């Protein structure tokens, strides 16, 4: 792995989008090209434990975003996060991974090779924690906050009513970042054709976000593109 660098709020290297958020960390540690944090960054997040269909959806979204020049961001977690990263990298895209610990140790350890590939392919690993800081429950919550700060918008693949995905959504809404949420499964034969399949059992978080107006429904690739390109729309806040 490359060396760990550091930037402070107000520095030229400090991500502009993050610096505009209230409560942004005073310094940020990174490995790789921190400059991509100022590009078109979309968070693609979802549950760790889920079925193959949701993992495939994550991968397809990562591929689609990479193909049109967007940077994919998430927390490098197993499950939806990993598959979205894999899709982006396979299509030549770039990735920002936000870690809940110091960058001297990759978490989860099973994604060490993926983290190395992210950096080798022009992406970046970031953390607000100094080396030697180990992951704790509170650092995961803080990591969710950083994801929301760095992303222009958030796409939720699959989530429950509780957990890290919903926590990231809460932070995104706090910072005024639009949130989109998948409603349907994807036709695996082509990334530009999505089938109309209703919610799977266990997607209470998805239905909650959409039915209460807290996230924009994304039912297909066209809806995803519209969500990405739309400048703004009315969205409820979890704090209302």
PDB file of C-alpha atoms in Angstrom:
ATOM      1  CA  UNK A   1       0.000   0.000   0.000  1.00  0.00           C
ATOM      2  CA  UNK A   2       1.140   3.549  -0.688  1.00  0.00           C
ATOM      3  CA  UNK A   3       2.082   6.038   2.002  1.00  0.00           C
ATOM      4  CA  UNK A   4      -0.500   7.739   4.177  1.00  0.00           C
ATOM      5  CA  UNK A   5      -0.849  11.469   3.513  1.00  0.00           C
ATOM      6  CA  UNK A   6      -2.760  14.123   5.404  1.00  0.00           C
ATOM      7  CA  UNK A   7      -4.615  17.327   4.598  1.00  0.00           C
ATOM      8  CA  UNK A   8      -6.211  19.891   6.879  1.00  0.00           C
ATOM      9  CA  UNK A   9      -9.411  21.850   6.423  1.00  0.00           C
ATOM     10  CA  UNK A  10      -8.580  24.948   4.421  1.00  0.00           C
ATOM     11  CA  UNK A  11      -5.732  23.228   2.531  1.00  0.00           C
ATOM     12  CA  UNK A  12      -5.869  23.055  -1.261  1.00  0.00           C
ATOM     13  CA  UNK A  13      -6.047  19.253  -1.051  1.00  0.00           C
ATOM     14  CA  UNK A  14      -8.929  19.159   1.413  1.00  0.00           C
ATOM     15  CA  UNK A  15     -12.119  18.048  -0.425  1.00  0.00           C
ATOM     16  CA  UNK A  16     -14.182  21.137  -1.189  1.00  0.00           C
ATOM     17  CA  UNK A  17     -17.534  19.390  -0.789  1.00  0.00           C
ATOM     18  CA  UNK A  18     -16.586  18.150   2.654  1.00  0.00           C
ATOM     19  CA  UNK A  19     -15.263  21.514   3.741  1.00  0.00           C
ATOM     20  CA  UNK A  20     -18.669  23.052   3.057  1.00  0.00           C
ATOM     21  CA  UNK A  21     -20.378  20.725   5.556  1.00  0.00           C
ATOM     22  CA  UNK A  22     -20.905  21.751   9.129  1.00  0.00           C
ATOM     23  CA  UNK A  23     -18.833  19.628  11.502  1.00  0.00           C
ATOM     24  CA  UNK A  24     -16.314  18.548   8.878  1.00  0.00           C
ATOM     25  CA  UNK A  25     -13.185  16.979  10.403  1.00  0.00           C
ATOM     26  CA  UNK A  26     -10.245  19.304  10.849  1.00  0.00           C
ATOM     27  CA  UNK A  27      -7.946  16.865   9.075  1.00  0.00           C
ATOM     28  CA  UNK A  28      -8.270  13.945   6.738  1.00  0.00           C
ATOM     29  CA  UNK A  29      -5.874  11.071   6.127  1.00  0.00           C
ATOM     30  CA  UNK A  30      -5.712   9.507   2.686  1.00  0.00           C
ATOM     31  CA  UNK A  31      -3.922   7.080   0.403  1.00  0.00           C
ATOM     32  CA  UNK A  32      -4.107   7.722  -3.332  1.00  0.00           C
ATOM     33  CA  UNK A  33      -5.552  10.610  -5.337  1.00  0.00           C
ATOM     34  CA  UNK A  34      -7.551  12.783  -2.934  1.00  0.00           C
ATOM     35  CA  UNK A  35      -8.373  15.062  -5.874  1.00  0.00           C
ATOM     36  CA  UNK A  36     -11.079  12.698  -7.146  1.00  0.00           C
ATOM     37  CA  UNK A  37     -13.168  13.660  -4.099  1.00  0.00           C
ATOM     38  CA  UNK A  38     -13.875  16.920  -5.968  1.00  0.00           C
ATOM     39  CA  UNK A  39     -15.242  15.096  -8.999  1.00  0.00           C
ATOM     40  CA  UNK A  40     -18.792  13.759  -9.499  1.00  0.00           C
ATOM     41  CA  UNK A  41     -18.999  11.431  -6.503  1.00  0.00           C
ATOM     42  CA  UNK A  42     -22.017   9.195  -5.901  1.00  0.00           C
ATOM     43  CA  UNK A  43     -22.393   7.083  -2.788  1.00  0.00           C
ATOM     44  CA  UNK A  44     -23.625   3.555  -3.521  1.00  0.00           C
ATOM     45  CA  UNK A  45     -24.466   1.861  -0.257  1.00  0.00           C
ATOM     46  CA  UNK A  46     -26.388  -1.107   1.072  1.00  0.00           C
ATOM     47  CA  UNK A  47     -26.656  -3.941   3.503  1.00  0.00           C
ATOM     48  CA  UNK A  48     -23.742  -6.265   4.232  1.00  0.00           C
ATOM     49  CA  UNK A  49     -25.786  -9.455   4.447  1.00  0.00           C
ATOM     50  CA  UNK A  50     -28.014  -9.834   1.425  1.00  0.00           C
ATOM     51  CA  UNK A  51     -28.774 -12.131  -1.485  1.00  0.00           C
ATOM     52  CA  UNK A  52     -27.125 -12.425  -4.868  1.00  0.00           C
ATOM     53  CA  UNK A  53     -29.831 -10.368  -6.585  1.00  0.00           C
ATOM     54  CA  UNK A  54     -29.048  -7.294  -4.494  1.00  0.00           C
ATOM     55  CA  UNK A  55     -25.320  -7.820  -4.922  1.00  0.00           C
ATOM     56  CA  UNK A  56     -25.812  -7.933  -8.682  1.00  0.00           C
ATOM     57  CA  UNK A  57     -27.816  -4.710  -8.535  1.00  0.00           C
ATOM     58  CA  UNK A  58     -24.951  -3.057  -6.676  1.00  0.00           C
ATOM     59  CA  UNK A  59     -22.468  -4.227  -9.272  1.00  0.00           C
ATOM     60  CA  UNK A  60     -24.628  -3.018 -12.166  1.00  0.00           C
ATOM     61  CA  UNK A  61     -24.965   0.415 -10.595  1.00  0.00           C
ATOM     62  CA  UNK A  62     -21.208   0.630 -10.067  1.00  0.00           C
ATOM     63  CA  UNK A  63     -20.689  -0.282 -13.723  1.00  0.00           C
ATOM     64  CA  UNK A  64     -23.262   2.215 -14.983  1.00  0.00           C
ATOM     65  CA  UNK A  65     -21.804   5.072 -12.936  1.00  0.00           C
ATOM     66  CA  UNK A  66     -18.260   4.320 -14.074  1.00  0.00           C
ATOM     67  CA  UNK A  67     -19.324   4.231 -17.711  1.00  0.00           C
ATOM     68  CA  UNK A  68     -20.578   7.834 -17.539  1.00  0.00           C
ATOM     69  CA  UNK A  69     -17.645   9.175 -15.556  1.00  0.00           C
ATOM     70  CA  UNK A  70     -18.924   9.198 -11.984  1.00  0.00           C
ATOM     71  CA  UNK A  71     -16.796   8.254  -8.988  1.00  0.00           C
ATOM     72  CA  UNK A  72     -18.299   5.574  -6.738  1.00  0.00           C
ATOM     73  CA  UNK A  73     -18.032   6.054  -2.974  1.00  0.00           C
ATOM     74  CA  UNK A  74     -18.830   3.843  -0.005  1.00  0.00           C
ATOM     75  CA  UNK A  75     -17.350   2.284   3.119  1.00  0.00           C
ATOM     76  CA  UNK A  76     -15.583  -0.753   1.602  1.00  0.00           C
ATOM     77  CA  UNK A  77     -17.903  -3.015   3.603  1.00  0.00           C
ATOM     78  CA  UNK A  78     -18.651  -6.549   2.493  1.00  0.00           C
ATOM     79  CA  UNK A  79     -21.900  -7.028   0.603  1.00  0.00           C
ATOM     80  CA  UNK A  80     -23.420  -4.225  -1.477  1.00  0.00           C
ATOM     81  CA  UNK A  81     -20.471  -1.856  -0.993  1.00  0.00           C
ATOM     82  CA  UNK A  82     -17.927  -4.382  -2.247  1.00  0.00           C
ATOM     83  CA  UNK A  83     -19.947  -5.318  -5.298  1.00  0.00           C
ATOM     84  CA  UNK A  84     -20.556  -1.691  -6.283  1.00  0.00           C
ATOM     85  CA  UNK A  85     -16.809  -1.082  -6.081  1.00  0.00           C
ATOM     86  CA  UNK A  86     -16.113  -4.188  -8.138  1.00  0.00           C
ATOM     87  CA  UNK A  87     -18.514  -3.021 -10.837  1.00  0.00           C
ATOM     88  CA  UNK A  88     -16.923   0.425 -11.015  1.00  0.00           C
ATOM     89  CA  UNK A  89     -13.363  -0.886 -11.181  1.00  0.00           C
ATOM     90  CA  UNK A  90     -14.237  -3.471 -13.825  1.00  0.00           C
ATOM     91  CA  UNK A  91     -15.467  -0.651 -16.080  1.00  0.00           C
ATOM     92  CA  UNK A  92     -12.405   1.511 -15.560  1.00  0.00           C
ATOM     93  CA  UNK A  93     -14.024   3.772 -12.991  1.00  0.00           C
ATOM     94  CA  UNK A  94     -12.575   5.320  -9.855  1.00  0.00           C
ATOM     95  CA  UNK A  95     -13.571   4.709  -6.266  1.00  0.00           C
ATOM     96  CA  UNK A  96     -13.367   6.512  -2.925  1.00  0.00           C
ATOM     97  CA  UNK A  97     -13.503   4.189   0.092  1.00  0.00           C
ATOM     98  CA  UNK A  98     -14.071   5.666   3.553  1.00  0.00           C
ATOM     99  CA  UNK A  99     -12.635   3.597   6.400  1.00  0.00           C
ATOM    100  CA  UNK A 100     -13.722   3.496  10.069  1.00  0.00           C
ATOM    101  CA  UNK A 101     -10.138   3.203  11.317  1.00  0.00           C
ATOM    102  CA  UNK A 102      -6.574   4.260  10.630  1.00  0.00           C
ATOM    103  CA  UNK A 103      -5.361   3.597   7.103  1.00  0.00           C
ATOM    104  CA  UNK A 104      -2.448   1.463   8.287  1.00  0.00           C
ATOM    105  CA  UNK A 105      -4.924  -1.411   8.611  1.00  0.00           C
ATOM    106  CA  UNK A 106      -7.641  -2.126   6.063  1.00  0.00           C
ATOM    107  CA  UNK A 107     -11.079  -2.964   7.399  1.00  0.00           C
ATOM    108  CA  UNK A 108     -12.482  -5.415   6.609  1.00  0.00           C
ATOM    109  CA  UNK A 109      -9.306  -7.427   6.202  1.00  0.00           C
ATOM    110  CA  UNK A 110     -10.957  -9.534   3.511  1.00  0.00           C
ATOM    111  CA  UNK A 111     -10.953  -6.427   1.279  1.00  0.00           C
ATOM    112  CA  UNK A 112      -7.233  -5.658   1.514  1.00  0.00           C
ATOM    113  CA  UNK A 113      -6.649  -6.613  -2.121  1.00  0.00           C
ATOM    114  CA  UNK A 114      -9.673  -4.602  -3.237  1.00  0.00           C
ATOM    115  CA  UNK A 115      -8.379  -1.559  -1.338  1.00  0.00           C
ATOM    116  CA  UNK A 116      -5.005  -1.916  -3.038  1.00  0.00           C
ATOM    117  CA  UNK A 117      -6.714  -2.129  -6.434  1.00  0.00           C
ATOM    118  CA  UNK A 118      -8.730   1.017  -5.708  1.00  0.00           C
ATOM    119  CA  UNK A 119      -5.517   2.971  -5.175  1.00  0.00           C
ATOM    120  CA  UNK A 120      -3.671   1.373  -8.089  1.00  0.00           C
ATOM    121  CA  UNK A 121      -6.499   2.350 -10.440  1.00  0.00           C
ATOM    122  CA  UNK A 122      -6.491   6.021  -9.492  1.00  0.00           C
ATOM    123  CA  UNK A 123      -8.868   5.969  -6.535  1.00  0.00           C
ATOM    124  CA  UNK A 124      -8.487   6.912  -2.912  1.00  0.00           C
ATOM    125  CA  UNK A 125      -8.840   5.576   0.630  1.00  0.00           C
ATOM    126  CA  UNK A 126      -9.790   8.183   3.231  1.00  0.00           C
ATOM    127  CA  UNK A 127     -10.268   8.310   6.987  1.00  0.00           C
ATOM    128  CA  UNK A 128     -10.504  10.944   9.680  1.00  0.00           C
ATOM    129  CA  UNK A 129      -8.581   8.628  12.015  1.00  0.00           C
ATOM    130  CA  UNK A 130      -4.865   8.531  12.620  1.00  0.00           C
ATOM    131  CA  UNK A 131      -2.904   5.328  12.019  1.00  0.00           C
ATOM    132  CA  UNK A 132      -3.242   2.746  14.813  1.00  0.00           C
ATOM    133  CA  UNK A 133      -6.868   3.702  15.528  1.00  0.00           C
ATOM    134  CA  UNK A 134      -8.936   0.518  15.451  1.00  0.00           C
ATOM    135  CA  UNK A 135     -12.583   0.283  14.387  1.00  0.00           C
ATOM    136  CA  UNK A 136     -15.163   0.720  17.133  1.00  0.00           C
ATOM    137  CA  UNK A 137     -18.935   1.058  17.034  1.00  0.00           C
ATOM    138  CA  UNK A 138     -18.753   4.861  17.137  1.00  0.00           C
ATOM    139  CA  UNK A 139     -16.154   5.035  14.346  1.00  0.00           C
ATOM    140  CA  UNK A 140     -18.561   3.286  11.981  1.00  0.00           C
ATOM    141  CA  UNK A 141     -21.199   5.927  12.680  1.00  0.00           C
ATOM    142  CA  UNK A 142     -18.639   8.672  12.128  1.00  0.00           C
ATOM    143  CA  UNK A 143     -17.583   6.967   8.902  1.00  0.00           C
ATOM    144  CA  UNK A 144     -21.186   7.137   7.715  1.00  0.00           C
ATOM    145  CA  UNK A 145     -21.053  10.893   8.303  1.00  0.00           C
ATOM    146  CA  UNK A 146     -17.917  11.242   6.154  1.00  0.00           C
ATOM    147  CA  UNK A 147     -19.546   9.297   3.322  1.00  0.00           C
ATOM    148  CA  UNK A 148     -22.474  11.712   3.322  1.00  0.00           C
ATOM    149  CA  UNK A 149     -20.157  14.727   3.327  1.00  0.00           C
ATOM    150  CA  UNK A 150     -18.089  13.537   0.371  1.00  0.00           C
ATOM    151  CA  UNK A 151     -20.947  12.391  -1.879  1.00  0.00           C
ATOM    152  CA  UNK A 152     -23.004  14.616  -4.153  1.00  0.00           C
ATOM    153  CA  UNK A 153     -25.886  12.170  -3.900  1.00  0.00           C
ATOM    154  CA  UNK A 154     -26.572   8.788  -2.313  1.00  0.00           C
ATOM    155  CA  UNK A 155     -28.032   5.695  -3.971  1.00  0.00           C
ATOM    156  CA  UNK A 156     -29.407   3.053  -1.591  1.00  0.00           C
ATOM    157  CA  UNK A 157     -29.456  -0.464  -3.008  1.00  0.00           C
ATOM    158  CA  UNK A 158     -30.956  -2.379  -0.099  1.00  0.00           C
ATOM    159  CA  UNK A 159     -31.405  -1.561   3.562  1.00  0.00           C
ATOM    160  CA  UNK A 160     -33.264  -2.240   6.775  1.00  0.00           C
ATOM    161  CA  UNK A 161     -34.938   0.362   8.958  1.00  0.00           C
ATOM    162  CA  UNK A 162     -31.861   0.370  11.201  1.00  0.00           C
ATOM    163  CA  UNK A 163     -28.153   0.034  10.517  1.00  0.00           C
ATOM    164  CA  UNK A 164     -25.297   1.818   8.837  1.00  0.00           C
ATOM    165  CA  UNK A 165     -27.051   2.422   5.527  1.00  0.00           C
ATOM    166  CA  UNK A 166     -29.906   4.278   7.183  1.00  0.00           C
ATOM    167  CA  UNK A 167     -27.429   6.212   9.315  1.00  0.00           C
ATOM    168  CA  UNK A 168     -25.664   7.414   6.163  1.00  0.00           C
ATOM    169  CA  UNK A 169     -29.049   8.434   4.739  1.00  0.00           C
ATOM    170  CA  UNK A 170     -29.771  10.458   7.884  1.00  0.00           C
ATOM    171  CA  UNK A 171     -26.492  12.308   7.535  1.00  0.00           C
ATOM    172  CA  UNK A 172     -27.067  12.876   3.813  1.00  0.00           C
ATOM    173  CA  UNK A 173     -30.385  14.528   4.532  1.00  0.00           C
ATOM    174  CA  UNK A 174     -28.840  16.603   7.280  1.00  0.00           C
ATOM    175  CA  UNK A 175     -26.322  17.942   4.758  1.00  0.00           C
ATOM    176  CA  UNK A 176     -28.916  18.440   2.043  1.00  0.00           C
ATOM    177  CA  UNK A 177     -27.696  15.615  -0.191  1.00  0.00           C
ATOM    178  CA  UNK A 178     -30.369  13.992  -2.396  1.00  0.00           C
ATOM    179  CA  UNK A 179     -31.060  10.303  -1.742  1.00  0.00           C
ATOM    180  CA  UNK A 180     -32.351   7.759  -4.229  1.00  0.00           C
ATOM    181  CA  UNK A 181     -33.491   4.250  -3.400  1.00  0.00           C
ATOM    182  CA  UNK A 182     -33.954   1.205  -5.643  1.00  0.00           C
ATOM    183  CA  UNK A 183     -37.438  -0.212  -5.998  1.00  0.00           C
ATOM    184  CA  UNK A 184     -37.018  -3.020  -8.496  1.00  0.00           C
ATOM    185  CA  UNK A 185     -34.692  -5.805  -9.526  1.00  0.00           C
ATOM    186  CA  UNK A 186     -32.451  -5.595 -12.576  1.00  0.00           C
ATOM    187  CA  UNK A 187     -32.482  -7.669 -15.757  1.00  0.00           C
ATOM    188  CA  UNK A 188     -29.051  -9.288 -15.534  1.00  0.00           C
ATOM    189  CA  UNK A 189     -28.876  -9.620 -19.297  1.00  0.00           C
ATOM    190  CA  UNK A 190     -28.379  -5.891 -19.893  1.00  0.00           C
ATOM    191  CA  UNK A 191     -27.618  -2.948 -17.677  1.00  0.00           C
ATOM    192  CA  UNK A 192     -30.055  -0.757 -19.601  1.00  0.00           C
ATOM    193  CA  UNK A 193     -33.116  -3.016 -19.052  1.00  0.00           C
ATOM    194  CA  UNK A 194     -34.695  -3.292 -15.616  1.00  0.00           C
ATOM    195  CA  UNK A 195     -37.656  -5.554 -14.820  1.00  0.00           C
ATOM    196  CA  UNK A 196     -40.621  -4.682 -12.643  1.00  0.00           C
ATOM    197  CA  UNK A 197     -40.238  -6.947  -9.644  1.00  0.00           C
ATOM    198  CA  UNK A 198     -41.688  -5.779  -6.341  1.00  0.00           C
ATOM    199  CA  UNK A 199     -39.827  -5.448  -3.053  1.00  0.00           C
ATOM    200  CA  UNK A 200     -38.092  -8.534  -1.775  1.00  0.00           C
ATOM    201  CA  UNK A 201     -38.898  -9.718   1.711  1.00  0.00           C
ATOM    202  CA  UNK A 202     -36.801  -7.792   4.214  1.00  0.00           C
ATOM    203  CA  UNK A 203     -36.481  -4.518   2.287  1.00  0.00           C
ATOM    204  CA  UNK A 204     -38.393  -2.585   4.922  1.00  0.00           C
ATOM    205  CA  UNK A 205     -35.823   0.202   4.781  1.00  0.00           C
ATOM    206  CA  UNK A 206     -36.274   0.680   1.036  1.00  0.00           C
ATOM    207  CA  UNK A 207     -40.050   0.837   1.256  1.00  0.00           C
ATOM    208  CA  UNK A 208     -39.899   3.146   4.283  1.00  0.00           C
ATOM    209  CA  UNK A 209     -37.623   5.651   2.543  1.00  0.00           C
ATOM    210  CA  UNK A 210     -39.655   5.715  -0.639  1.00  0.00           C
ATOM    211  CA  UNK A 211     -43.192   5.575   0.742  1.00  0.00           C
ATOM    212  CA  UNK A 212     -42.530   8.378   3.231  1.00  0.00           C
ATOM    213  CA  UNK A 213     -40.911  10.611   0.611  1.00  0.00           C
ATOM    214  CA  UNK A 214     -37.492  10.469   2.216  1.00  0.00           C
ATOM    215  CA  UNK A 215     -35.852   9.106  -0.938  1.00  0.00           C
ATOM    216  CA  UNK A 216     -36.562   9.318  -4.623  1.00  0.00           C
ATOM    217  CA  UNK A 217     -37.634   5.953  -6.106  1.00  0.00           C
ATOM    218  CA  UNK A 218     -35.266   4.522  -8.703  1.00  0.00           C
ATOM    219  CA  UNK A 219     -37.036   1.848 -10.729  1.00  0.00           C
ATOM    220  CA  UNK A 220     -34.666   1.506 -13.657  1.00  0.00           C
ATOM    221  CA  UNK A 221     -31.582   2.788 -15.421  1.00  0.00           C
ATOM    222  CA  UNK A 222     -33.468   5.746 -16.904  1.00  0.00           C
ATOM    223  CA  UNK A 223     -34.692   6.729 -13.451  1.00  0.00           C
ATOM    224  CA  UNK A 224     -31.151   6.414 -12.129  1.00  0.00           C
ATOM    225  CA  UNK A 225     -29.837   8.750 -14.822  1.00  0.00           C
ATOM    226  CA  UNK A 226     -32.636  11.238 -14.151  1.00  0.00           C
ATOM    227  CA  UNK A 227     -31.789  11.159 -10.442  1.00  0.00           C
ATOM    228  CA  UNK A 228     -28.119  11.811 -11.170  1.00  0.00           C
ATOM    229  CA  UNK A 229     -28.723  14.695 -13.531  1.00  0.00           C
ATOM    230  CA  UNK A 230     -31.559  16.440 -11.719  1.00  0.00           C
ATOM    231  CA  UNK A 231     -30.390  19.582  -9.964  1.00  0.00           C
ATOM    232  CA  UNK A 232     -32.777  19.360  -7.050  1.00  0.00           C
ATOM    233  CA  UNK A 233     -36.182  18.209  -5.895  1.00  0.00           C
ATOM    234  CA  UNK A 234     -38.392  18.251  -2.826  1.00  0.00           C
ATOM    235  CA  UNK A 235     -37.323  15.616  -0.319  1.00  0.00           C
ATOM    236  CA  UNK A 236     -38.501  15.066   3.211  1.00  0.00           C
ATOM    237  CA  UNK A 237     -36.064  15.071   6.073  1.00  0.00           C
ATOM    238  CA  UNK A 238     -35.688  12.290   8.587  1.00  0.00           C
ATOM    239  CA  UNK A 239     -35.638  15.071  11.132  1.00  0.00           C
ATOM    240  CA  UNK A 240     -39.114  16.402  10.244  1.00  0.00           C
TER     241      UNK A 240
END
